[in-house]
Coordinates of C-alpha atoms and ligand atoms in Angstrom, one line a residue:
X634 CA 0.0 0.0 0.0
X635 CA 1.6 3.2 -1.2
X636 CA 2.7 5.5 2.0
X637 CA 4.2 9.0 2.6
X638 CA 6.6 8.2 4.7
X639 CA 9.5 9.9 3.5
X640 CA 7.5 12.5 1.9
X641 CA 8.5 13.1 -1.1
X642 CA 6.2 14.3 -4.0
X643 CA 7.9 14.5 -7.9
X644 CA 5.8 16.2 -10.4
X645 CA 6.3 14.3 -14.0
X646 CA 5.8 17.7 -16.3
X647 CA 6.4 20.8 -16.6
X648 CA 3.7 22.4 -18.2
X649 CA 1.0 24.8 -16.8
X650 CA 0.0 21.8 -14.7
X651 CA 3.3 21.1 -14.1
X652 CA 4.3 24.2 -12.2
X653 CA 1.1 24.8 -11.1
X654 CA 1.3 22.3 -8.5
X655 CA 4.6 22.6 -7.8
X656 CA 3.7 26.3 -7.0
X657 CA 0.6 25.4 -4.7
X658 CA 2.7 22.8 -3.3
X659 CA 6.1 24.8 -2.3
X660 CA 3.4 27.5 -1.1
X661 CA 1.6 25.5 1.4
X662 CA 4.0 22.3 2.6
X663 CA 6.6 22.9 5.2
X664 CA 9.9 21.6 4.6
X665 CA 9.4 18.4 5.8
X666 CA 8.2 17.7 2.4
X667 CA 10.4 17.4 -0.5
X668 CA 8.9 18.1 -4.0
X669 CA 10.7 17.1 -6.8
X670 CA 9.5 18.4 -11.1
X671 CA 11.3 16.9 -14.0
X672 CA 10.8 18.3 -17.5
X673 CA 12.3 18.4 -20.4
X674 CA 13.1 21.2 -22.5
X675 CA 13.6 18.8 -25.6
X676 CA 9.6 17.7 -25.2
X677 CA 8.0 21.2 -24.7
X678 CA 4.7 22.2 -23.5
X679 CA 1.2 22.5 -25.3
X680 CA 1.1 25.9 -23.7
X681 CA -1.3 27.6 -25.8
X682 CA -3.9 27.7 -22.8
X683 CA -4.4 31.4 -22.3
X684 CA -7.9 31.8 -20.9
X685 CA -9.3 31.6 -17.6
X686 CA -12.0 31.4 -15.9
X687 CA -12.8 33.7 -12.6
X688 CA -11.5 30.9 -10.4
X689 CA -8.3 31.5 -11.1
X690 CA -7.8 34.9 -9.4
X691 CA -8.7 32.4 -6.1
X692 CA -5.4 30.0 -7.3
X693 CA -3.2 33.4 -7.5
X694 CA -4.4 34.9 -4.6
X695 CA -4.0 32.2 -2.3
X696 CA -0.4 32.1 -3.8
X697 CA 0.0 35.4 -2.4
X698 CA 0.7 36.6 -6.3
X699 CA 0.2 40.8 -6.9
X700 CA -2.3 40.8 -9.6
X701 CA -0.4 44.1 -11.2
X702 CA 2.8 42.2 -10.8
X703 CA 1.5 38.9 -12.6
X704 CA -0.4 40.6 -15.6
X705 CA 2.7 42.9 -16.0
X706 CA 4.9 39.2 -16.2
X707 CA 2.5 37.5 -18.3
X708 CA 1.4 39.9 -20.8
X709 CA -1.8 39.6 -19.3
X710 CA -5.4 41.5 -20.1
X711 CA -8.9 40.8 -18.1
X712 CA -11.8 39.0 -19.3
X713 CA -15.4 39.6 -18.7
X714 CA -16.9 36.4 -20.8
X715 CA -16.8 34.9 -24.1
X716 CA -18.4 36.1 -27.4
X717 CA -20.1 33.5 -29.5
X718 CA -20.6 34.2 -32.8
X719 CA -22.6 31.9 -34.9
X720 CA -23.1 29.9 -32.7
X721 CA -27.2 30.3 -32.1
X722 CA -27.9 30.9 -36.0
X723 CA -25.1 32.5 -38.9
X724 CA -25.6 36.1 -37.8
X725 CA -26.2 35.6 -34.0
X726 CA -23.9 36.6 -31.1
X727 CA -24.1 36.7 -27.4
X728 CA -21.9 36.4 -24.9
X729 CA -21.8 34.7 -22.0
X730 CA -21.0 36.8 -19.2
X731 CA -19.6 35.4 -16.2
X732 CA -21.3 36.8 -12.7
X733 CA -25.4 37.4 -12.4
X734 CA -27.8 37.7 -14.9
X735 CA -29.9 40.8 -14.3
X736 CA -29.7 41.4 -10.5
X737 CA -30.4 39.6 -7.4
X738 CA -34.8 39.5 -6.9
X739 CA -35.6 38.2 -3.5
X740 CA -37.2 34.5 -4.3
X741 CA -36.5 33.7 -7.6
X742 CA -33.7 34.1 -10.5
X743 CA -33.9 37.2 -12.7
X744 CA -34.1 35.6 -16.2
X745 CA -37.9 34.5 -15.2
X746 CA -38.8 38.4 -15.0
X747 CA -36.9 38.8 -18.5
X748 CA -38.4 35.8 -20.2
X749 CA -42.1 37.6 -19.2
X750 CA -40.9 41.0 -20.0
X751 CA -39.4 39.6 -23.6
X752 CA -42.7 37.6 -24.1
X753 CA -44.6 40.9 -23.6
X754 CA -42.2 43.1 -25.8
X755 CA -40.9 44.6 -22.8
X756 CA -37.0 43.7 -22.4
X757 CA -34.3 43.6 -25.0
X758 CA -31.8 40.9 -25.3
X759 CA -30.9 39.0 -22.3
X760 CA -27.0 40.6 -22.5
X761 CA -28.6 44.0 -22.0
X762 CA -28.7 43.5 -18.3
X763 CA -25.9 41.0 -17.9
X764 CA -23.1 44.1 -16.4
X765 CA -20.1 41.7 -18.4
X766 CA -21.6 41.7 -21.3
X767 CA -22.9 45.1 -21.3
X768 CA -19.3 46.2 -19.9
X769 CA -17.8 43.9 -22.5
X770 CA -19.0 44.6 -25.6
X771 CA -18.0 48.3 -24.8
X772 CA -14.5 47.6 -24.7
X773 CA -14.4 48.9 -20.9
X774 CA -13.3 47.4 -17.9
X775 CA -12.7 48.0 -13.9
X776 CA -11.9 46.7 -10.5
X777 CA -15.7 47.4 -9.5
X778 CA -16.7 48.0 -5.8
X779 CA -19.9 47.7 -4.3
X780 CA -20.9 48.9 -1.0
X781 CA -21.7 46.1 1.2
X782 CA -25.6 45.1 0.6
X783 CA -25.5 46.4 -2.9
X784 CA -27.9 44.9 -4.8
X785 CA -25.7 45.7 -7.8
X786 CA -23.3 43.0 -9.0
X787 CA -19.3 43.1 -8.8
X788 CA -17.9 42.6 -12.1
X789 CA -16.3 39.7 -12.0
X790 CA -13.4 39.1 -13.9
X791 CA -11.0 36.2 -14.9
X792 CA -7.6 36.8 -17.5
X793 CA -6.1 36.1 -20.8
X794 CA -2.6 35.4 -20.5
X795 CA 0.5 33.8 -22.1
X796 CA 0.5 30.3 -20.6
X797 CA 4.3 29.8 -21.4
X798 CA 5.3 33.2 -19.7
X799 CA 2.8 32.2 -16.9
X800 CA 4.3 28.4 -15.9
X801 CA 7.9 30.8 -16.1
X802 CA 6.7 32.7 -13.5
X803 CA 5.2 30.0 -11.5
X804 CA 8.3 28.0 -11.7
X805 CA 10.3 31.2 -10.6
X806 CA 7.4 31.2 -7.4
X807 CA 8.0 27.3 -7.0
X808 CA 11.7 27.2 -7.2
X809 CA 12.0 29.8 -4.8
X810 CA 9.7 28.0 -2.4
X811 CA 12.2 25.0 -2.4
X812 CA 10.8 23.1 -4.9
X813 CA 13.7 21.2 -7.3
X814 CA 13.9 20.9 -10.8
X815 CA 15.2 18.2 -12.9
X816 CA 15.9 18.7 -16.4
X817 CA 16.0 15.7 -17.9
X818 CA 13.8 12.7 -20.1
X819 CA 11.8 10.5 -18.6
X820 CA 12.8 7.4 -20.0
X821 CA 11.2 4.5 -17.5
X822 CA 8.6 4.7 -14.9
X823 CA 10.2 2.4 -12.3
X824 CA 7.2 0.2 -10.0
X825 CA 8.2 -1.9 -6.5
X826 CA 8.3 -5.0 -7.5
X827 CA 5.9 -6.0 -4.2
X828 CA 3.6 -2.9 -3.9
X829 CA 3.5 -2.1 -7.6
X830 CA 3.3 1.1 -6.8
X831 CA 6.2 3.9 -8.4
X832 CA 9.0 4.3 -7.1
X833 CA 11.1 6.2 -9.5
X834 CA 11.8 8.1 -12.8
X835 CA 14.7 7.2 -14.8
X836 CA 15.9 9.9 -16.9
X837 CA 17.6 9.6 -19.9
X838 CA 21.0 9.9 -18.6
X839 CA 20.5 7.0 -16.4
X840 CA 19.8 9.2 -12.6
X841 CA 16.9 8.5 -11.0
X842 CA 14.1 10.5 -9.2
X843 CA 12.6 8.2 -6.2
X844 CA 9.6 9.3 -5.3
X845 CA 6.7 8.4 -2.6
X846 CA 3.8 9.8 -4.4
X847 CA 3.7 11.0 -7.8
X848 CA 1.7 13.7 -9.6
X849 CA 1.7 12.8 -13.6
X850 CA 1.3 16.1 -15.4
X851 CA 2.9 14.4 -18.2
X852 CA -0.1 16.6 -20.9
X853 CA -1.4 14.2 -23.6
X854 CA 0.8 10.9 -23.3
X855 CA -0.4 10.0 -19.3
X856 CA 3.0 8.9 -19.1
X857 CA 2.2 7.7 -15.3
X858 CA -1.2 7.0 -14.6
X859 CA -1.5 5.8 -18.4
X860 CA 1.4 4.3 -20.0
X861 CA 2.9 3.1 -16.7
X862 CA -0.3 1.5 -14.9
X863 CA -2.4 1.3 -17.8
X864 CA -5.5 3.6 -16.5
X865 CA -7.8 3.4 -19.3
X866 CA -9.4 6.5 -21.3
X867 CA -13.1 7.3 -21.7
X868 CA -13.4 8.4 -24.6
X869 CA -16.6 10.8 -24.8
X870 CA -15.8 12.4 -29.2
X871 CA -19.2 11.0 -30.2
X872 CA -20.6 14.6 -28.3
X873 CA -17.3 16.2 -28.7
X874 CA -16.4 15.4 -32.1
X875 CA -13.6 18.1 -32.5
X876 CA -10.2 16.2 -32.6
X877 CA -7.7 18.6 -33.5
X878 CA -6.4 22.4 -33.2
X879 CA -4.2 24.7 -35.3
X880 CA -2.7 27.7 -33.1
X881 CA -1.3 30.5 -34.3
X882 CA -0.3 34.2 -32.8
X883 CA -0.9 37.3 -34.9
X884 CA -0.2 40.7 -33.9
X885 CA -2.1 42.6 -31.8
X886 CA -4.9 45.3 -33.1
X887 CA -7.1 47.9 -31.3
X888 CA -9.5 48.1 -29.4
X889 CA -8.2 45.3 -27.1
X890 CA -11.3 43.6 -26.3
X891 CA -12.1 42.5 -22.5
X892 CA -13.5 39.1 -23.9
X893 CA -12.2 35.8 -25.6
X894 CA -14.1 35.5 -29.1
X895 CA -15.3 31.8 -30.4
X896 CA -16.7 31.8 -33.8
X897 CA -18.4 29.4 -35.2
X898 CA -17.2 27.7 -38.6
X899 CA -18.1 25.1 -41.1
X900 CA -16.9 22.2 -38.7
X901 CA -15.7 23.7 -35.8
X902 CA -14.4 27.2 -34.1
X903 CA -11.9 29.6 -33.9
X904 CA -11.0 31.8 -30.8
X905 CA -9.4 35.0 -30.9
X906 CA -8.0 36.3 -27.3
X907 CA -6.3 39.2 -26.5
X908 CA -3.0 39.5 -24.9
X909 CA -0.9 43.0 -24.3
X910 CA 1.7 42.1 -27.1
X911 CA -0.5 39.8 -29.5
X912 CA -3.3 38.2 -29.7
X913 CA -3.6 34.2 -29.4
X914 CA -6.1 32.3 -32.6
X915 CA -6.5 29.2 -32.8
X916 CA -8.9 27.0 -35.0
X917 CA -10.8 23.5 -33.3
X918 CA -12.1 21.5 -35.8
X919 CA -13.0 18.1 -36.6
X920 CA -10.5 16.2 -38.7
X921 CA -13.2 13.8 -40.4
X922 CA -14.8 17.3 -41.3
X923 CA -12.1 19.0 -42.6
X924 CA -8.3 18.5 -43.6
X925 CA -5.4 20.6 -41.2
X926 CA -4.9 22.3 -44.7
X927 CA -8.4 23.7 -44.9
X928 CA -8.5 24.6 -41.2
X929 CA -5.0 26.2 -41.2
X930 CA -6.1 28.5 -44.2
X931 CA -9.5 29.5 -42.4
X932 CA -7.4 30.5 -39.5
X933 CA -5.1 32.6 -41.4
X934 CA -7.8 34.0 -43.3
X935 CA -9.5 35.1 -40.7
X936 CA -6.4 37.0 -38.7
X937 CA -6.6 40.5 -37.3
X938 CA -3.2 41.1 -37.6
X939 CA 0.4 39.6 -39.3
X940 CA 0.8 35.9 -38.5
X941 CA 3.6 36.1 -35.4
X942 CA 5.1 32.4 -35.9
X943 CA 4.2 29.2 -38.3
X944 CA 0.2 27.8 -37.3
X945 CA 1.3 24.9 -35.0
X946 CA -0.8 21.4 -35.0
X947 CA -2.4 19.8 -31.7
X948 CA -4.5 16.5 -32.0
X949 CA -6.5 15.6 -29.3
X950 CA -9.4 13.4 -27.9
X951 CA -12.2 14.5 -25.4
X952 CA -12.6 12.2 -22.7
X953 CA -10.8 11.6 -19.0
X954 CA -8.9 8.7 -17.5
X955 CA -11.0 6.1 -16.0
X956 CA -9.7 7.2 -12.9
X957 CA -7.3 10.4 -12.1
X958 CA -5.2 8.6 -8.9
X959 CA -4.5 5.1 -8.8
X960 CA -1.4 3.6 -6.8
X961 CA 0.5 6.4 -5.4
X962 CA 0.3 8.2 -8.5
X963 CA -2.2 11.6 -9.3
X964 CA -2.5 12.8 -13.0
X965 CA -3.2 16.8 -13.0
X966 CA -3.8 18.3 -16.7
X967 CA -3.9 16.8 -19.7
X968 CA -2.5 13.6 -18.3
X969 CA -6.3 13.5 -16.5
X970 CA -8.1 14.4 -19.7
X971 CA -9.3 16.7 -21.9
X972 CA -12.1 18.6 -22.9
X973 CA -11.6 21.4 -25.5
X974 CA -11.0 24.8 -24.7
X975 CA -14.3 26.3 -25.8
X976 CA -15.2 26.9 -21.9
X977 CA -11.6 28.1 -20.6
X978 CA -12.2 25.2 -18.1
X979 CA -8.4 23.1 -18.7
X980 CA -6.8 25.7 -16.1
X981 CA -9.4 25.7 -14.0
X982 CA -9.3 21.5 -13.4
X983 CA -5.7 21.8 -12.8
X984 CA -6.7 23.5 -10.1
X985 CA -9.0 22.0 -8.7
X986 CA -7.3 18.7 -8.6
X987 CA -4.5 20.8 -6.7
X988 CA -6.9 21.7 -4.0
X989 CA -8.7 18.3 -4.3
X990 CA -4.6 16.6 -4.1
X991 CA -3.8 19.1 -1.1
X992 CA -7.4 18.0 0.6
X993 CA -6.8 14.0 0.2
X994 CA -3.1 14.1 0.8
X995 CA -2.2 11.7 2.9
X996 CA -0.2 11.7 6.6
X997 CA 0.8 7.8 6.1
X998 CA -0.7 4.9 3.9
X999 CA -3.1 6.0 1.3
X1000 CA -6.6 4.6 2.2
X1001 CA -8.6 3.0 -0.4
X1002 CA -11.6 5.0 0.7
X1003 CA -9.4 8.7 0.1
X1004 CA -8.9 7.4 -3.5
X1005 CA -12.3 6.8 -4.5
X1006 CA -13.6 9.8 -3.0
X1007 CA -11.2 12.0 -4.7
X1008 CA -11.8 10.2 -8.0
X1009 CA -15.7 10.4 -7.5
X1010 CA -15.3 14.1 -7.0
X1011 CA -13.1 14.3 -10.3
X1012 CA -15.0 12.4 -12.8
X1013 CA -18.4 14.5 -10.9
X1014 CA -16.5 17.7 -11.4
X1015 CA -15.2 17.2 -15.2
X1016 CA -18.3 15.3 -16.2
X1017 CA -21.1 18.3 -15.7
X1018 CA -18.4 20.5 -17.4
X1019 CA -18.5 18.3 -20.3
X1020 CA -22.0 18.6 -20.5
X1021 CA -22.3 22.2 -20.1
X1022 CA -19.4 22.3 -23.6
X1023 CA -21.6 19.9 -25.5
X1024 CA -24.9 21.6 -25.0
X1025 CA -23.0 24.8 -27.2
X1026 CA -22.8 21.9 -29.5
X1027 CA -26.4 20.5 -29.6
X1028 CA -28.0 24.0 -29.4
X1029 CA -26.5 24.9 -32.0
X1030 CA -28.5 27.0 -35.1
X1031 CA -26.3 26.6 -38.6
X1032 CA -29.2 24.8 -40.0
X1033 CA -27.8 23.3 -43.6
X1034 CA -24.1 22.7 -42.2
X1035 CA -23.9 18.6 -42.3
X1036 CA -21.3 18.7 -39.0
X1037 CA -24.2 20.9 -37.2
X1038 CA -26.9 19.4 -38.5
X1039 CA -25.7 16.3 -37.0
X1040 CA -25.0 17.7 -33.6
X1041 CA -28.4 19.2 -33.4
X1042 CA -29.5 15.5 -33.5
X1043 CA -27.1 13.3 -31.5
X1044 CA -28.1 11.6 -27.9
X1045 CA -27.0 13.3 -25.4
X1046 CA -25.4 12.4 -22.1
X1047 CA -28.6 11.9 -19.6
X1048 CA -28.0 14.7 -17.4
X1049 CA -27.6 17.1 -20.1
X1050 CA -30.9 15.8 -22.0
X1051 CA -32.6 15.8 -18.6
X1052 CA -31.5 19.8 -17.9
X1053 CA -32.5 20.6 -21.2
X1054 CA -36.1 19.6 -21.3
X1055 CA -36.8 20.7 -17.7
X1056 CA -35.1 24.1 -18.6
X1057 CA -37.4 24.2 -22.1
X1058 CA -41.0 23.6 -19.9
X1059 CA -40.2 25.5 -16.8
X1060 CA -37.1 27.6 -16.7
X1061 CA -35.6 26.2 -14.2
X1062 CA -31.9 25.4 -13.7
X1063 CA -31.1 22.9 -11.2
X1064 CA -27.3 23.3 -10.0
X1065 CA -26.0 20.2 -8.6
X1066 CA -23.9 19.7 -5.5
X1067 CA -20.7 22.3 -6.5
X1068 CA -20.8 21.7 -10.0
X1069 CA -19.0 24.4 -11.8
X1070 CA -21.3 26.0 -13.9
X1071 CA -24.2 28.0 -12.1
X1072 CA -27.5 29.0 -13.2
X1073 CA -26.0 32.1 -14.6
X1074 CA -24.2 30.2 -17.3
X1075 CA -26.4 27.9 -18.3
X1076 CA -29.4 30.4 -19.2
X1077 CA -27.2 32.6 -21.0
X1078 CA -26.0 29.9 -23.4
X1079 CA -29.4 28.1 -23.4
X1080 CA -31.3 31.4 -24.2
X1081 CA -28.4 32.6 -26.8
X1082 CA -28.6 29.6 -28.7
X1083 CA -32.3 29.7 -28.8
X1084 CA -33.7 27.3 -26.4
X1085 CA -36.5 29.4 -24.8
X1086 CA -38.2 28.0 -21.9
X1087 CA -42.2 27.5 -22.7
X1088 CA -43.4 29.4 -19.4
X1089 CA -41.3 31.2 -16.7
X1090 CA -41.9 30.7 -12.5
X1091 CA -45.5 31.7 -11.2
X1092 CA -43.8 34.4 -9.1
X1093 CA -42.8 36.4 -12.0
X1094 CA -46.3 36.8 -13.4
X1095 CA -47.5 39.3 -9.8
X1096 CA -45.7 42.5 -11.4
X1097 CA -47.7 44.5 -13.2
X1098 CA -46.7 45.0 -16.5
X1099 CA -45.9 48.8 -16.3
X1100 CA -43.6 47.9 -13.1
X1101 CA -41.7 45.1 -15.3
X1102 CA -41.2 47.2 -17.9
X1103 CA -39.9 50.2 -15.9
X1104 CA -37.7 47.5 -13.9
X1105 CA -35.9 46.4 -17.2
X1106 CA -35.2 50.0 -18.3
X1107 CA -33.9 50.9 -15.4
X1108 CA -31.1 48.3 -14.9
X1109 CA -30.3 48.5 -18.4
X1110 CA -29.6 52.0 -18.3
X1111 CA -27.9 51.8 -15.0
X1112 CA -25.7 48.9 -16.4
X1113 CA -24.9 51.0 -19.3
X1114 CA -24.0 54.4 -17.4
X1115 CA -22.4 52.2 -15.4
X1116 CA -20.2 50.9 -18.0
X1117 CA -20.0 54.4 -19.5
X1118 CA -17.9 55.5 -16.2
X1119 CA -15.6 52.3 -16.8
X1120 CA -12.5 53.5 -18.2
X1121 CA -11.3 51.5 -21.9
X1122 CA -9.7 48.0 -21.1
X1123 CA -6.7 49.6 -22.7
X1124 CA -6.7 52.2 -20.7
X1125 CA -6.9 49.8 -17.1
X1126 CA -4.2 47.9 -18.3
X1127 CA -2.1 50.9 -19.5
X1128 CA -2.4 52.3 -15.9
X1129 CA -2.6 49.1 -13.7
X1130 CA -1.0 46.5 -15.1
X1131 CA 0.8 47.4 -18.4
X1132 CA 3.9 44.9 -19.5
X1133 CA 6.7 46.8 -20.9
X1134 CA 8.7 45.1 -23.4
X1135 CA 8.9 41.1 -23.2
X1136 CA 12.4 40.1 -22.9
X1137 CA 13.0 36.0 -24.2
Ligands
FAD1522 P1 1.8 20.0 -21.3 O1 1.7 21.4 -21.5 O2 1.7 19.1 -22.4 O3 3.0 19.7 -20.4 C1 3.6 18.4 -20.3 C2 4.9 18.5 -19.6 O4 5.4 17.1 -19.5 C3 6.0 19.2 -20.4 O5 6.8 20.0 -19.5 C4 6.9 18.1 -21.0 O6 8.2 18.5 -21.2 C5 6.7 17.1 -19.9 N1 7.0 15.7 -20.4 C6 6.3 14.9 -21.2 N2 6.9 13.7 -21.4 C7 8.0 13.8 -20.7 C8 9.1 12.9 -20.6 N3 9.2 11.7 -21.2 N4 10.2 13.3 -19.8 C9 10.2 14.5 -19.2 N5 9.2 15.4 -19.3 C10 8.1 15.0 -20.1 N6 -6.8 25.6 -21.1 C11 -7.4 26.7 -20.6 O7 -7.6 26.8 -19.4 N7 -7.7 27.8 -21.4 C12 -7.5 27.8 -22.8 O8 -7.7 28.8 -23.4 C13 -6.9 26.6 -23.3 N8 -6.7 26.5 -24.7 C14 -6.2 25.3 -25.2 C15 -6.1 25.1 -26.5 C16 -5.7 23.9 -27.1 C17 -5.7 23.7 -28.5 C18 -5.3 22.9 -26.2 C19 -4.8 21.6 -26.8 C20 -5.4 23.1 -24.9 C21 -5.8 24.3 -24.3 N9 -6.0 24.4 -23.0 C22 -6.5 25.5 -22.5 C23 -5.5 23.4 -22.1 C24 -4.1 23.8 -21.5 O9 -3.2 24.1 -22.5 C25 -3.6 22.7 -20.6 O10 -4.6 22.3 -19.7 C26 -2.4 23.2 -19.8 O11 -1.5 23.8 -20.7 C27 -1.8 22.1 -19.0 O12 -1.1 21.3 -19.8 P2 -0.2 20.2 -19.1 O13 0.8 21.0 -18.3 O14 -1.1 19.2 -18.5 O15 0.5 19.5 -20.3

């Protein structure tokens, strides 16, 4: 039975995930512990994940990191939401907004006044009184206060940032919280011959790493929890049928937007995101869809600015291990699976599994019990995320495009089904346990990609229709003076945050 006696953790990786933990782990374990990261510099990193959800500010500040001093290092800007554009029909767009819809309305949620005031020709669009989306679509942004009881949202915010310039600065963070790296190839996973647990890394020039637990963060290959114990995948492309990504930066353009964009295209998306000194694009597609050819001219075709380096090639699958720690070994990132970036949600799991790894970890033998509670809690966790990515997928409106028309069609997962047809009669979103995605995001993208619920909560209907109406103009025009006052997200960044020059 694997045990920490001697307490020491190596990190397999060195990608976001990678240094992630390593940071999280050199912040909070005393020096008892011993952390150990091998990479190597010949293998690289997929590092092209540069948005974020709000979460992350949490990772950060529990690091102790300045938010001026980490957007300055990573040529960082903020993020309010994400722009989808053709997703709910060719020429649609909304965005979904992270923080409340509307505002909060004693009993029940706010969208059940909007769907009565729509149904009555008495609201606008639902981003109208979403603050990020009326914020973002100005180009404005803020560290917003509210008094304490203010029945007015915060504007809450997450970043776009470069993910290689970001895992430099963690690994300054980690290394100088004692935690060692070891440049090198892993070329065997050594097992006890008794336990079969790990018990070592051999590199390519023949040292080893001994280890007592060990965190894969290997990205794509599982080199630990897959290769090495043979923890099978679950694969889940027949909802997520995208299989590969072309990346490529281009140089930046004004106004720098305070969103990521994801367009919609003929068998997949591109996203567009904003960074100080360029601006990340990348195109997801499905490769029985389309060739890499055709995908890498869409993407080129459709950049802002000069092409920055050569469009680089990333084939994936969606799914997740069958089980994210087995033995004495925990897979973080894309070692755990994968689910594509059209949520920002890849960052956000590493971290997760970094608090979950920090809850679980163990003072002496690892109990059975610990292990399946922290892989229930995974496979929970990742699984309602996947559902919330597919339903962008099966709401889709690009009627007459055989990839979408496809998608409109396919069985869903039977949570995701279930959600959708109790949202469509009543309106209601049911959030479950801590899953990710509250009831904020799920209207938005249900009600921007045109599933609108067939009646709204009883409550809703004891407004008169003069006070719903005046209700709904006033919080959109005090959303939109408030964004008004907002200085330009250029501006912010100029002022708060802004990068200098980036030195290699
Ligand atoms: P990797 O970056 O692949 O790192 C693996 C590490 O393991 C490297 O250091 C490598 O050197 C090391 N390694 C591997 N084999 C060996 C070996 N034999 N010996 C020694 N070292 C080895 N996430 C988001 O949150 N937002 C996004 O916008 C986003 N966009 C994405 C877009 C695409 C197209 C893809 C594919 C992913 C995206 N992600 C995004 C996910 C995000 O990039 C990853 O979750 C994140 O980078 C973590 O990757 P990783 O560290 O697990 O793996």
């Amino acid at each position: 039975m694997a045990s920490l006696t001697h307490r020491r953790i190596v990190i397999a990786g060195g990608g976001t995930s990678g240094w992630m933990t390593a940071a999280a782990l050199g912040r909070f374990l005393d020096e008892s512990w011993q952390v150990t990261l091998v990479e190597s510099d010949e293998i690289g990193t997929i590092g092209v994940g540069e948005a974020t959800i709000p979460m992350v500010r949490n990772f950060n500040a529990g690091l102790g990191i300045d938010e001026a001093a980490f957007m300055a290092a990573t040529q960082g800007s903020y993020k309010l939401g994400i722009a989808f554009e053709g997703w709910g029909g060719f020429d649609e767009s909304y965005m979904h907004g992270f923080g409340l819809v509307g505002r909060g309305l004693g009993l029940i949620p706010f969208h059940h006044y909007w769907l009565r005031a729509r149904a009555e020709g008495l609201a606008g669009p639902l981003g109208d009184y979403v603050l990020n989306a009326v914020a973002g679509y100005a180009g404005r942004f803020a560290h917003v206060q509210r008094a304490e009881g203010s029945p007015l949202p915060p504007l809450p915010y997450a970043y776009h940032f470069d993910a290689t310039l970001y895992a430099r600065f963690l690994r300054q963070f980690a290394q100088g919280r004692g935690v060692v790296r070891r440049e090198g190839r892993i070329v065997e996973v050594r097992r006890d011959p008794h336990s079969g647990d790990v018990s070592a890394l051999t590199l390519a020039d023949g040292s080893e790493v001994a280890g007592d637990l060990f965190v894969d963060c290997s990205g794509f290959r599982s080199l630990l929890l897959g290769e090495a114990l043979g923890v099978g995948y679950v694969d889940w492309s027949e909802w997520l049928r995208c299989d590969r990504a072309v990346a490529v930066p281009c140089a930046k353009v004004d106004p720098l937007v305070p969103y990521t964009r994801s367009i919609a295209q003929r068998a997949g998306w591109r996203w567009r995101i904003p960074l100080q000194h360029r601006t990340g694009n990348g195109h997801v597609f499905c490769s029985a869809e389309m060739s890499e050819d055709e995908a890498t001219a869409i993407l080129l075709g459709g950049l802002d600015g000069e092409a920055l380096a050569d469009p680089r090639a990333i084939a994936f699958k969606a799914g997740r291990r069958e089980t994210f720690w087995e033995r004495n070994v925990v897979a973080i990132g894309l070692a755990s699976g994968f689910i594509e970036p059209l949520e920002s949600t890849s960052i956000h799991l590493v971290q997760t599994a970094i608090s979950r790894l920090l809850d679980f970890l163990p003072s002496g033998p690892v109990a059975d019990a610990d292990r399946d509670s922290f892989n229930r809690l995974a496979v929970f966790e990742i699984e309602r995320i996947r559902d919330f990515v597919i339903l962008h997928y099966a709401a889709n409106g690009r009627v007459g495009e055989p990839f979408w028309d496809r998608l409109r069609t396919m069985d869903l997962p039977e949570p995701l089904a279930q959600r959708i047809a109790v949202f469509r009669a009543t309106g209601r979103i049911v959030r479950e346990h801590d899953e990710l995605f509250d009831v904020p995001g799920w209207v938005q993208v249900m009600i921007g990609q045109g599933i609108v619920p067939e009646r709204w909560h009883p409550l809703a209907d004891q407004a008169s229709s003069a006070d719903l109406k005046g209700f709904m103009d006033t919080l959109a025009a005090s959303y939109l003076r408030d964004a008004e006052r907002m200085p330009t997200h250029a501006d912010h960044i100029a002022r708060f945050c802004p990068a200098g020059e980036l030195h290699a």
